[in-house]
Coordinates of C-alpha atoms in Angstrom, one line a residue:
T1 CA 12.5 12.2 -21.5
L2 CA 12.4 8.2 -21.8
L3 CA 8.8 8.3 -23.5
Q4 CA 9.7 11.1 -25.8
R5 CA 13.1 9.4 -27.0
V6 CA 11.2 5.7 -27.1
S7 CA 8.6 7.2 -29.1
N8 CA 10.7 9.9 -31.2
N9 CA 7.6 12.3 -30.3
P10 CA 8.5 15.5 -28.6
M11 CA 5.0 15.9 -27.2
A12 CA 4.8 12.7 -25.3
S13 CA 4.4 12.7 -21.6
P14 CA 4.0 10.2 -18.8
E15 CA 0.1 10.9 -18.5
L16 CA -0.3 9.5 -22.1
L17 CA 0.4 6.1 -20.7
G18 CA -2.8 6.1 -18.6
V19 CA -0.6 4.9 -15.6
S20 CA -1.6 8.3 -13.8
G21 CA -5.3 7.6 -14.4
G22 CA -4.7 3.9 -13.2
T23 CA -3.3 5.3 -9.9
F24 CA -6.1 7.6 -9.6
M25 CA -8.9 5.1 -9.8
G26 CA -6.9 2.9 -7.4
V27 CA -7.1 5.4 -4.8
I28 CA -10.6 6.4 -5.5
A29 CA -11.7 2.7 -5.5
T30 CA -10.0 2.3 -2.0
A31 CA -11.4 5.3 -0.5
L32 CA -14.9 4.0 -1.4
L33 CA -14.4 0.6 -0.5
L34 CA -12.8 1.7 3.0
P35 CA -14.2 3.5 5.9
A36 CA -11.3 5.4 6.4
L37 CA -8.2 6.0 4.1
P38 CA -4.8 6.1 5.8
L39 CA -1.6 6.7 3.8
P40 CA -0.6 3.1 3.6
M41 CA -3.6 2.0 2.1
M42 CA -4.1 4.8 -0.2
L43 CA -0.7 4.1 -1.4
L44 CA -1.5 0.3 -1.8
G45 CA -4.7 1.1 -3.7
G46 CA -2.7 3.3 -6.1
L47 CA -0.1 0.9 -6.7
I48 CA -2.5 -1.7 -7.7
G49 CA -4.3 0.4 -9.9
A50 CA -1.1 1.6 -11.7
F51 CA 0.0 -1.8 -12.3
G52 CA -3.3 -3.3 -13.2
C53 CA -3.3 -0.4 -15.9
L54 CA 0.3 -1.5 -17.3
L55 CA -0.8 -5.0 -17.4
L56 CA -3.6 -4.0 -19.6
L57 CA -1.2 -1.9 -21.7
V58 CA 0.8 -5.1 -21.8
L59 CA -2.0 -7.4 -22.9
V60 CA -3.2 -5.2 -25.3
N61 CA 0.0 -4.3 -27.2
R62 CA 1.9 -7.8 -26.6
K63 CA 0.9 -9.2 -30.3
H64 CA 2.1 -5.9 -31.8
G65 CA 5.5 -5.9 -30.6
F66 CA 5.1 -3.1 -28.1
Q67 CA 5.2 -0.3 -30.8
P68 CA 5.4 3.0 -28.8
E69 CA 2.7 4.5 -31.1
R70 CA 0.2 2.2 -30.3
I71 CA 1.0 2.1 -26.5
L72 CA 0.7 5.8 -26.6
L73 CA -2.7 5.3 -28.3
S74 CA -3.8 2.6 -25.9
G75 CA -2.8 5.0 -22.7
I76 CA -4.9 7.7 -24.5
A77 CA -7.8 5.4 -24.8
I78 CA -7.3 4.0 -21.0
T79 CA -7.4 7.7 -19.6
A80 CA -10.6 8.6 -21.9
L81 CA -12.2 5.4 -20.0
F82 CA -11.2 6.7 -16.8
E83 CA -12.2 10.1 -17.0
P84 CA -15.9 9.7 -16.8
L85 CA -15.7 7.1 -14.1
Q86 CA -13.5 9.7 -11.9
A87 CA -16.2 12.3 -12.7
I88 CA -19.1 9.8 -11.5
A89 CA -17.0 9.1 -8.3
L90 CA -16.4 12.9 -7.6
A91 CA -20.3 14.0 -8.3
N92 CA -21.6 11.3 -5.7
G93 CA -20.6 13.6 -3.2
D94 CA -18.9 10.9 -1.1
M95 CA -16.9 12.8 1.7
R96 CA -14.2 10.1 1.3
V97 CA -13.6 11.0 -2.1
Q98 CA -13.7 14.7 -1.5
Q99 CA -11.0 14.6 0.9
L100 CA -8.9 13.5 -2.0
L101 CA -9.2 16.9 -4.0
S102 CA -6.2 18.4 -2.7
W103 CA -4.2 15.3 -3.5
M104 CA -5.9 15.2 -7.0
S105 CA -4.8 18.8 -7.9
G106 CA -1.0 17.6 -7.3
S107 CA -0.4 18.6 -3.8
T108 CA 2.6 18.3 -1.4
Y109 CA 0.4 19.0 1.8
Y110 CA 0.1 15.2 3.2
V111 CA 3.8 14.2 2.3
T112 CA 5.5 12.9 5.1
L113 CA 9.6 12.9 5.9
P114 CA 9.6 9.0 5.7
V115 CA 7.6 8.9 2.5
A116 CA 9.5 11.8 1.1
Y117 CA 12.9 9.9 1.7
G118 CA 11.4 6.8 0.1
L119 CA 10.6 8.4 -2.7
V120 CA 14.1 10.3 -3.2
V121 CA 15.7 6.8 -2.9
L122 CA 13.6 5.2 -5.2
A123 CA 14.2 8.2 -7.7
V124 CA 17.8 7.9 -7.3
L125 CA 17.7 4.0 -8.2
M126 CA 15.4 4.6 -11.0
L127 CA 17.7 7.5 -12.5
A128 CA 20.6 5.2 -12.4
A129 CA 18.7 2.4 -14.2
C130 CA 17.9 4.9 -16.8
L131 CA 21.4 6.0 -17.3
L132 CA 22.4 2.3 -17.7
I133 CA 20.3 2.1 -20.9
S134 CA 21.4 5.1 -22.2
R135 CA 23.0 4.1 -25.4
W136 CA 19.2 2.4 -26.2
L137 CA 18.0 6.0 -25.8
D138 CA 20.7 7.3 -28.3
L139 CA 20.0 4.7 -30.8
L140 CA 16.1 4.3 -30.6
P141 CA 15.2 7.8 -31.9
M142 CA 17.4 7.1 -35.0
G143 CA 14.8 4.3 -36.1
P144 CA 13.8 0.8 -35.6
A145 CA 15.9 -0.2 -38.7
L146 CA 19.2 1.2 -37.6
A147 CA 18.7 0.3 -33.8
T148 CA 18.2 -3.3 -34.8
A149 CA 21.3 -3.5 -36.9
L150 CA 23.2 -2.2 -34.1
G151 CA 22.3 -4.9 -32.0
I152 CA 19.4 -3.8 -30.0
R153 CA 16.4 -6.2 -29.5
L154 CA 13.9 -3.7 -30.0
N155 CA 10.8 -5.3 -28.2
R156 CA 12.8 -6.1 -25.3
A157 CA 14.3 -2.6 -25.1
Q158 CA 10.9 -0.7 -25.7
L159 CA 9.2 -3.0 -23.0
A160 CA 11.9 -2.0 -20.4
I161 CA 11.8 1.4 -21.2
L162 CA 7.9 1.6 -20.7
L163 CA 8.0 -0.2 -17.6
L164 CA 10.3 2.2 -16.4
V165 CA 8.3 5.3 -17.3
A166 CA 5.5 3.4 -15.6
V167 CA 7.4 2.9 -12.4
L168 CA 8.4 6.3 -12.3
T169 CA 5.1 7.8 -13.1
A170 CA 3.2 5.7 -10.6
S171 CA 5.6 6.6 -7.8
A172 CA 5.4 10.4 -8.4
T173 CA 1.5 10.2 -8.7
L174 CA 1.1 8.1 -5.5
V175 CA 3.0 10.4 -3.3
V176 CA 1.9 14.1 -4.9
G177 CA -0.8 13.3 -7.1
P178 CA -1.2 13.8 -10.7
L179 CA 1.4 16.5 -12.1
S180 CA 0.4 17.5 -15.6
F181 CA 3.3 19.2 -17.5
V182 CA 6.4 18.6 -15.6
G183 CA 7.1 15.4 -17.6
L184 CA 6.3 17.2 -20.6
L185 CA 8.3 20.3 -20.2
A186 CA 11.3 19.2 -18.3
P187 CA 12.9 17.4 -21.5
H188 CA 12.5 20.7 -23.4
M189 CA 14.2 22.8 -20.7
A190 CA 17.2 20.3 -20.9
K191 CA 17.3 20.4 -24.7
L192 CA 17.2 24.3 -24.6
M193 CA 20.5 24.0 -22.3
G194 CA 22.0 22.2 -25.1
L195 CA 21.6 18.6 -23.4
V196 CA 21.3 16.5 -26.4
R197 CA 23.0 12.9 -25.9
A198 CA 20.5 10.7 -23.7
R199 CA 23.0 10.4 -20.5
W200 CA 23.1 14.2 -20.2
H201 CA 19.3 14.8 -21.3
L202 CA 18.3 12.6 -18.8
L203 CA 20.3 14.3 -16.0
G204 CA 19.3 17.8 -17.3
A205 CA 15.8 16.8 -17.4
A206 CA 15.8 15.5 -13.7
A207 CA 17.4 18.5 -12.4
S208 CA 15.0 20.8 -14.5
G209 CA 11.8 19.0 -13.4
A210 CA 13.1 19.4 -9.7
L211 CA 13.7 22.8 -9.9
L212 CA 10.4 23.4 -11.7
M213 CA 8.7 22.0 -9.0
V214 CA 10.5 23.4 -6.0
S215 CA 9.6 26.8 -8.0
A216 CA 6.1 26.0 -8.4
D217 CA 5.7 24.9 -4.7
W218 CA 7.3 28.6 -3.9
I219 CA 5.1 30.3 -6.1
G220 CA 1.9 28.5 -4.8
Q221 CA 2.8 29.5 -1.3
Q222 CA 3.3 33.1 -2.2
I223 CA 0.5 34.3 -4.7
L224 CA -2.5 33.9 -2.4
F225 CA -0.6 33.9 1.3
P226 CA -1.6 32.7 3.6
Q227 CA -3.5 30.0 1.3
D228 CA -1.6 27.7 -0.4
V229 CA -2.3 26.7 -4.3
P230 CA -1.3 23.1 -4.8
V231 CA 2.1 22.8 -6.8
G232 CA 0.3 20.8 -9.6
L233 CA -2.0 23.4 -10.7
V234 CA 1.2 26.1 -10.6
S235 CA 3.1 23.6 -12.5
T236 CA 0.4 23.5 -15.0
L237 CA -0.1 27.3 -15.5
L238 CA 3.5 27.5 -15.8
G239 CA 3.9 24.7 -18.6
G240 CA 0.7 26.0 -20.4
A241 CA 2.4 29.7 -20.4
Y242 CA 5.6 28.0 -21.5
F243 CA 4.1 26.3 -24.5
M244 CA 2.0 29.4 -25.7
W245 CA 5.2 31.4 -25.8
C246 CA 6.6 28.8 -28.0
L247 CA 3.9 28.6 -30.3
R248 CA 4.4 32.5 -30.6
R249 CA 7.8 32.0 -31.7
L250 CA 6.8 29.7 -34.3

């Protein structure tokens, strides 16, 4: 929701920033460098990768005032750069990396209660921070000229929003793995419910995303019982089917 509003692009999603790819590369590097991969080291490696990617985005776009279009293009370029590196790491047959395949599919298998509680607390705090800047999110889609005229410091507001996006994306990716389509689909579901103002749009997207993930997790446990299908794969199938249905209506 934050990314779609700041860029005024309904097809923008958190994966486009490249932060998910940076988190992924940090975890893979940690797995290759250490003889074992305990959860704290996995989280630390992913966190370093995510913020390394964010720092790169800031350095590349600092001279151009953090324009959302340029940042999205930079994120796509970073993601494209990481993809062959990830493929090389997976192709070398290292068992430590192969153990990450479940996490890479977007899985809840290894989530412990303390980690889940920590993520819930962080999500609530970040949602509260997002609600505090809801005025920015209402004005930015109207265009930079109008937003500036109404007292918004454009560069500062865009950077703050993108930092929130990066923290939220990195946190979810670290715990559950890459979750495609959820960040793209949830804001559309909220708009279908008539939630247009930023504050209600954020709350609706958060509730829709949570419902989508719980539903995908339940479906993944049922369709091939007793085997489980990772929630990330199921959510991608649901999201892909939804957008194909939307294209049919156009």
